[in-house]
mmCIF file of C-alpha atoms in Angstrom:
data_model
loop_
_atom_site.group_PDB
_atom_site.id
_atom_site.type_symbol
_atom_site.label_atom_id
_atom_site.label_comp_id
_atom_site.label_asym_id
_atom_site.label_seq_id
_atom_site.Cartn_x
_atom_site.Cartn_y
_atom_site.Cartn_z
ATOM 1 C CA GLY A 1 169.499 11.043 67.190
ATOM 2 C CA CYS A 2 168.874 11.996 62.945
ATOM 3 C CA TYR A 3 166.375 9.230 60.616
ATOM 4 C CA ASN A 4 165.695 9.739 57.352
ATOM 5 C CA ILE A 5 162.415 8.669 55.989
ATOM 6 C CA GLY A 6 163.297 9.660 52.164
ATOM 7 C CA THR A 7 164.993 8.788 48.616
ATOM 8 C CA VAL A 8 169.179 9.768 48.911
ATOM 9 C CA SER A 9 170.891 8.310 45.402
ATOM 10 C CA GLY A 10 173.671 8.965 44.000
ATOM 11 C CA SER A 11 174.740 10.549 40.784
ATOM 12 C CA ASP A 12 175.867 7.575 38.544
ATOM 13 C CA GLY A 13 179.763 6.320 39.719
ATOM 14 C CA SER A 14 178.303 7.798 43.098
ATOM 15 C CA PHE A 15 180.748 6.309 46.106
ATOM 16 C CA TYR A 16 179.892 7.149 49.776
ATOM 17 C CA VAL A 17 175.636 6.778 50.086
ATOM 18 C CA GLY A 18 174.153 6.033 53.675
ATOM 19 C CA GLY A 19 170.645 7.110 55.219
ATOM 20 C CA VAL A 20 172.062 9.566 57.704
ATOM 21 C CA CYS A 21 175.568 9.870 57.088
ATOM 22 C CA GLY A 22 177.900 9.330 53.958
ATOM 23 C CA LEU A 23 181.584 9.547 55.144
ATOM 24 C CA ASN A 24 181.859 8.093 59.090
ATOM 25 C CA TYR A 25 185.146 9.183 59.757
ATOM 26 C CA SER A 26 186.376 8.590 62.799
ATOM 27 C CA GLY A 27 183.427 10.236 64.537
ATOM 28 C CA THR A 28 180.250 8.863 66.035
ATOM 29 C CA ILE A 29 176.885 7.788 65.041
ATOM 30 C CA THR A 30 173.859 7.913 67.909
ATOM 31 C CA GLY A 31 170.648 5.930 67.914
ATOM 32 C CA SER A 32 169.833 7.517 64.435
ATOM 33 C CA TYR A 33 168.031 5.121 61.960
ATOM 34 C CA ASN A 34 166.626 4.766 57.996
ATOM 35 C CA THR A 35 163.287 4.049 56.952
ATOM 36 C CA GLY A 36 163.842 5.930 53.385
ATOM 37 C CA THR A 37 165.259 4.712 49.738
ATOM 38 C CA VAL A 38 168.768 4.829 49.510
ATOM 39 C CA LYS A 39 170.473 4.504 45.893
ATOM 40 C CA GLY A 40 174.663 4.710 44.525
ATOM 41 C CA THR A 41 177.769 2.815 43.063
ATOM 42 C CA ASP A 42 179.630 1.894 45.648
ATOM 43 C CA TYR A 43 180.028 1.490 49.045
ATOM 44 C CA VAL A 44 176.111 2.085 50.612
ATOM 45 C CA GLY A 45 174.176 1.204 53.382
ATOM 46 C CA GLY A 46 171.292 1.615 55.367
ATOM 47 C CA VAL A 47 172.807 4.055 57.339
ATOM 48 C CA CYS A 48 176.150 4.421 56.383
ATOM 49 C CA GLY A 49 177.899 3.813 53.276
ATOM 50 C CA ASN A 50 181.391 3.909 54.201
ATOM 51 C CA ASN A 51 182.438 3.689 58.966
ATOM 52 C CA TYR A 52 185.730 4.566 58.679
ATOM 53 C CA LYS A 53 187.882 4.266 63.022
ATOM 54 C CA GLY A 54 184.026 5.604 63.154
ATOM 55 C CA ILE A 55 181.700 4.574 65.984
ATOM 56 C CA ILE A 56 178.517 3.401 64.703
ATOM 57 C CA THR A 57 176.117 2.192 68.406
ATOM 58 C CA GLY A 58 172.189 1.503 68.504
ATOM 59 C CA CYS A 59 171.257 2.134 64.290
ATOM 60 C CA TYR A 60 168.614 0.889 62.434
ATOM 61 C CA THR A 61 167.144 0.262 58.564
ATOM 62 C CA ASN A 62 164.668 -1.914 57.051
ATOM 63 C CA ASN A 63 166.592 -2.277 53.995
ATOM 64 C CA LYS A 64 170.307 -2.985 53.208
ATOM 65 C CA ASP A 65 173.339 -3.822 55.859
ATOM 66 C CA ILE A 66 173.704 -0.638 57.862
ATOM 67 C CA CYS A 67 177.480 0.009 56.321
ATOM 68 C CA GLY A 68 177.825 -0.127 53.260
ATOM 69 C CA PHE A 69 182.121 -0.772 54.142
ATOM 70 C CA ASN A 70 182.805 -0.919 57.413
ATOM 71 C CA ASN A 71 187.011 -0.500 58.922
ATOM 72 C CA GLY A 72 185.760 0.457 62.027
ATOM 73 C CA THR A 73 182.816 -0.319 65.606
ATOM 74 C CA VAL A 74 179.567 -0.908 65.079
ATOM 75 C CA THR A 75 177.682 -2.515 67.439
ATOM 76 C CA ASN A 76 173.443 -2.899 68.810
ATOM 77 C CA CYS A 77 172.673 -2.522 64.621
ATOM 78 C CA ASP A 78 170.300 -4.464 63.205
ATOM 79 C CA VAL A 79 167.756 -4.029 59.840
ATOM 80 C CA LYS A 80 164.553 -4.495 60.919
ATOM 81 C CA THR A 81 161.489 -4.819 59.334
ATOM 82 C CA ASP A 82 158.443 -2.206 58.528
ATOM 83 C CA ALA A 83 156.626 -3.575 61.141
ATOM 84 C CA GLU A 84 159.470 -2.972 63.740
ATOM 85 C CA PHE A 85 159.801 0.568 62.565
ATOM 86 C CA LYS A 86 155.646 0.380 63.314
ATOM 87 C CA ASP A 87 155.326 -1.315 66.547
ATOM 88 C CA ASN A 88 157.686 0.494 69.158
ATOM 89 C CA THR A 89 160.459 -1.762 68.622
ATOM 90 C CA VAL A 90 162.910 0.524 67.303
ATOM 91 C CA CYS A 91 161.296 3.113 68.718
ATOM 92 C CA LYS A 92 162.839 1.661 72.082
ATOM 93 C CA LEU A 93 165.769 1.019 70.965
ATOM 94 C CA LEU A 94 167.239 3.820 69.289
ATOM 95 C CA ASN A 95 165.741 6.012 72.924
ATOM 96 C CA THR A 96 168.046 3.402 75.096
ATOM 97 C CA ALA A 97 171.196 3.694 72.763
ATOM 98 C CA LEU A 98 169.880 7.741 73.709
ATOM 99 C CA GLN A 99 169.949 7.310 76.776
ATOM 100 C CA ASN A 100 172.805 5.595 77.406
ATOM 101 C CA ALA A 101 174.764 8.198 75.246
ATOM 102 C CA ASN A 102 173.249 10.893 77.445
ATOM 103 C CA SER A 103 171.637 13.178 74.990
ATOM 104 C CA ASP A 104 168.132 15.398 75.134
ATOM 105 C CA VAL A 105 167.290 13.312 72.127
ATOM 106 C CA HIS A 106 164.101 11.246 72.776
ATOM 107 C CA PHE A 107 162.093 9.165 70.127
ATOM 108 C CA TYR A 108 158.042 8.714 70.349
ATOM 109 C CA GLN A 109 156.420 6.554 67.801
ATOM 110 C CA SER A 110 154.367 7.952 64.938
ATOM 111 C CA VAL A 111 151.514 5.681 63.139
ATOM 112 C CA ASN A 112 154.468 4.405 60.556
ATOM 113 C CA TYR A 113 157.497 5.172 62.407
ATOM 114 C CA PRO A 114 159.765 7.354 65.149
ATOM 115 C CA VAL A 115 160.094 11.231 65.311
ATOM 116 C CA PHE A 116 162.088 13.053 68.184
ATOM 117 C CA ILE A 117 161.976 15.282 70.579
ATOM 118 C CA ILE A 118 163.995 16.981 73.204
ATOM 119 C CA VAL A 119 163.689 16.787 76.077
ATOM 120 C CA PRO A 120 166.299 17.317 77.744
ATOM 121 C CA ASN A 121 167.225 16.152 81.937
ATOM 122 C CA LEU A 122 164.792 13.422 81.097
ATOM 123 C CA PRO A 123 165.355 10.320 83.753
ATOM 124 C CA LYS A 124 166.430 7.146 83.468
ATOM 125 C CA LEU A 125 164.488 4.658 81.923
ATOM 126 C CA VAL A 126 164.440 1.064 84.076
ATOM 127 C CA ASP A 127 162.158 -1.922 82.305
ATOM 128 C CA ASP A 128 160.334 0.900 80.609
ATOM 129 C CA VAL A 129 159.522 3.157 83.541
ATOM 130 C CA TYR A 130 160.947 6.343 84.352
ATOM 131 C CA GLN A 131 162.929 6.615 87.253
ATOM 132 C CA ILE A 132 162.773 10.464 88.946
ATOM 133 C CA SER A 133 164.374 11.539 91.325
ATOM 134 C CA ASN A 134 164.869 15.454 91.494
ATOM 135 C CA GLU A 135 162.586 19.002 90.114
ATOM 136 C CA LYS A 136 164.015 18.978 86.340
ATOM 137 C CA GLU A 137 163.249 14.999 85.932
ATOM 138 C CA LEU A 138 159.294 16.102 87.574
ATOM 139 C CA TYR A 139 159.625 18.496 84.740
ATOM 140 C CA ALA A 140 161.047 16.711 82.284
ATOM 141 C CA PHE A 141 158.557 13.912 82.207
ATOM 142 C CA ALA A 142 155.241 16.824 81.718
ATOM 143 C CA LYS A 143 157.035 17.787 79.143
ATOM 144 C CA LEU A 144 156.746 14.407 77.569
ATOM 145 C CA VAL A 145 153.833 13.566 78.414
ATOM 146 C CA ASN A 146 151.510 16.700 77.686
ATOM 147 C CA SER A 147 153.893 17.190 74.119
ATOM 148 C CA TYR A 148 152.008 13.665 73.092
ATOM 149 C CA ALA A 149 155.360 12.288 72.810
ATOM 150 C CA GLU A 150 154.653 9.821 75.149
ATOM 151 C CA PRO A 151 151.122 10.210 77.160
ATOM 152 C CA SER A 152 151.109 6.287 78.507
ATOM 153 C CA ALA A 153 154.955 7.221 80.023
ATOM 154 C CA ASN A 154 155.134 5.572 83.003
ATOM 155 C CA ALA A 155 156.634 6.443 85.933
ATOM 156 C CA VAL A 156 158.413 6.216 89.643
ATOM 157 C CA LEU A 157 159.862 8.908 92.889
ATOM 158 C CA THR A 158 162.709 8.064 93.382
ATOM 159 C CA ALA A 159 163.313 10.933 96.000
ATOM 160 C CA ASP A 160 160.756 13.380 97.715
ATOM 161 C CA ILE A 161 160.837 16.617 95.489
ATOM 162 C CA THR A 162 160.524 20.277 95.845
ATOM 163 C CA VAL A 163 159.404 22.611 93.464
ATOM 164 C CA ASN A 164 159.580 26.170 95.646
ATOM 165 C CA ASN A 165 160.618 25.922 98.509
ATOM 166 C CA ASN A 166 158.347 27.201 101.685
ATOM 167 C CA LEU A 167 156.266 28.196 99.046
ATOM 168 C CA LEU A 168 152.648 28.943 100.944
ATOM 169 C CA SER A 169 154.389 31.128 103.935
ATOM 170 C CA SER A 170 155.802 33.307 100.394
ATOM 171 C CA LEU A 171 152.646 34.133 98.434
ATOM 172 C CA GLU A 172 151.613 37.715 98.669
ATOM 173 C CA PHE A 173 148.579 38.595 98.017
ATOM 174 C CA ASP A 174 147.037 42.055 97.062
ATOM 175 C CA GLU A 175 143.609 43.042 98.485
ATOM 176 C CA ILE A 176 141.742 40.916 96.926
ATOM 177 C CA GLY A 177 143.583 37.407 96.488
ATOM 178 C CA ASN A 178 145.631 37.904 93.577
ATOM 179 C CA VAL A 179 148.635 37.099 93.951
ATOM 180 C CA THR A 180 150.879 39.583 93.307
ATOM 181 C CA ASN A 181 155.289 37.507 94.264
ATOM 182 C CA LYS A 182 153.799 35.064 91.278
ATOM 183 C CA ASP A 183 156.852 35.642 89.594
ATOM 184 C CA SER A 184 158.868 34.472 92.475
ATOM 185 C CA PHE A 185 158.052 31.249 92.161
ATOM 186 C CA GLU A 186 158.501 28.337 89.013
ATOM 187 C CA SER A 187 155.281 27.384 87.256
ATOM 188 C CA TRP A 188 153.486 23.736 87.047
ATOM 189 C CA ASP A 189 152.409 22.745 83.745
ATOM 190 C CA PRO A 190 150.162 19.346 85.161
ATOM 191 C CA ILE A 191 150.907 15.935 83.835
ATOM 192 C CA GLY A 192 148.209 15.438 81.275
ATOM 193 C CA ASN A 193 147.060 18.648 80.388
ATOM 194 C CA GLY A 194 146.450 18.439 77.099
ATOM 195 C CA ILE A 195 143.956 17.391 74.614
ATOM 196 C CA ASP A 196 145.607 13.891 75.075
ATOM 197 C CA SER A 197 145.445 13.173 79.172
ATOM 198 C CA TYR A 198 147.654 10.815 81.089
ATOM 199 C CA LYS A 199 147.060 7.355 80.231
ATOM 200 C CA GLY A 200 149.940 5.634 82.040
ATOM 201 C CA LYS A 201 150.413 4.242 85.728
ATOM 202 C CA PHE A 202 152.802 6.859 88.271
ATOM 203 C CA ASP A 203 153.151 5.152 91.723
ATOM 204 C CA GLY A 204 154.934 7.824 93.846
ATOM 205 C CA GLN A 205 156.582 5.209 95.779
ATOM 206 C CA GLY A 206 155.290 6.880 99.472
ATOM 207 C CA HIS A 207 157.683 10.512 98.121
ATOM 208 C CA THR A 208 156.358 13.561 97.693
ATOM 209 C CA ILE A 209 155.890 16.277 95.465
ATOM 210 C CA SER A 210 156.291 20.418 97.170
ATOM 211 C CA GLY A 211 156.045 23.629 96.278
ATOM 212 C CA LEU A 212 153.820 23.019 93.168
ATOM 213 C CA TYR A 213 152.466 26.531 91.877
ATOM 214 C CA ARG A 214 149.782 26.947 89.001
ATOM 215 C CA ASP A 215 148.674 30.282 87.471
ATOM 216 C CA SER A 216 145.835 29.502 85.373
ATOM 217 C CA ASN A 217 142.800 30.490 84.098
ATOM 218 C CA GLU A 218 143.373 27.176 82.580
ATOM 219 C CA ILE A 219 140.855 24.285 84.223
ATOM 220 C CA GLY A 220 142.026 21.432 85.691
ATOM 221 C CA ALA A 221 145.330 21.879 87.971
ATOM 222 C CA GLY A 222 147.148 20.061 90.455
ATOM 223 C CA LEU A 223 149.798 17.667 90.085
ATOM 224 C CA PHE A 224 148.041 15.401 87.095
ATOM 225 C CA LYS A 225 145.328 17.382 84.901
ATOM 226 C CA GLN A 226 143.595 14.841 82.908
ATOM 227 C CA LEU A 227 143.406 11.362 83.898
ATOM 228 C CA GLY A 228 142.898 8.767 81.131
ATOM 229 C CA SER A 229 141.441 5.659 80.199
ATOM 230 C CA GLY A 230 144.315 3.159 81.610
ATOM 231 C CA GLY A 231 145.658 5.484 83.562
ATOM 232 C CA GLU A 232 146.533 5.110 87.758
ATOM 233 C CA ILE A 233 148.304 7.968 90.493
ATOM 234 C CA LYS A 234 149.339 6.250 93.624
ATOM 235 C CA ASN A 235 151.439 5.890 96.729
ATOM 236 C CA VAL A 236 152.964 10.743 96.323
ATOM 237 C CA GLY A 237 151.414 13.408 98.625
ATOM 238 C CA VAL A 238 151.467 17.179 97.032
ATOM 239 C CA ILE A 239 151.979 19.183 99.610
ATOM 240 C CA ASP A 240 152.518 22.654 100.618
ATOM 241 C CA SER A 241 151.491 23.600 97.215
#
């Protein structure tokens, strides 16, 4: 997952010039794009100047061909319009390629082009809906929303999830009611916790989430913190939390 939005310019007589890579010698380029200007004399490509026995998958550019010269494998790559870089079309294609490659890189749509964040353990995406099956994927989904990357992301639960086992019975308190063993528990940062609230659709499909623990003076605690216009939460149980 790489991208270039600036100018790549070789000197007079230069060759093997690309927006992302000049020479791909038996390597792999996945889920990358270029919207910048690429200048050179020979073997000049929007993404790669010379793809020599390399593999390029799910890459896009808005100018020139993907490769100036190709002697390798290029699949699911294309030249896209500026509008397609701005309207989330390319962003979705990049994320599909990266998820198929099990990458932690995830693109989200900014005003003019996709930018990326690193989100380990992101759930599988099926028809634009994240399939959350375990604790790590639940936390990854929350990070995706709370980093303002995808406040309108849709998700379903595909299994019951437990974050902290037997949470309520494990809590220990001092004489005025403060939890004294809070460091024993994994803390939860509610979805929609930030300036931009959650605006997607979250369907628990009848599953439960157990053992959520939040220790904070901030207003708002729960599986979600703020639900925005168009947001919907249904069919999910929060227990032992």
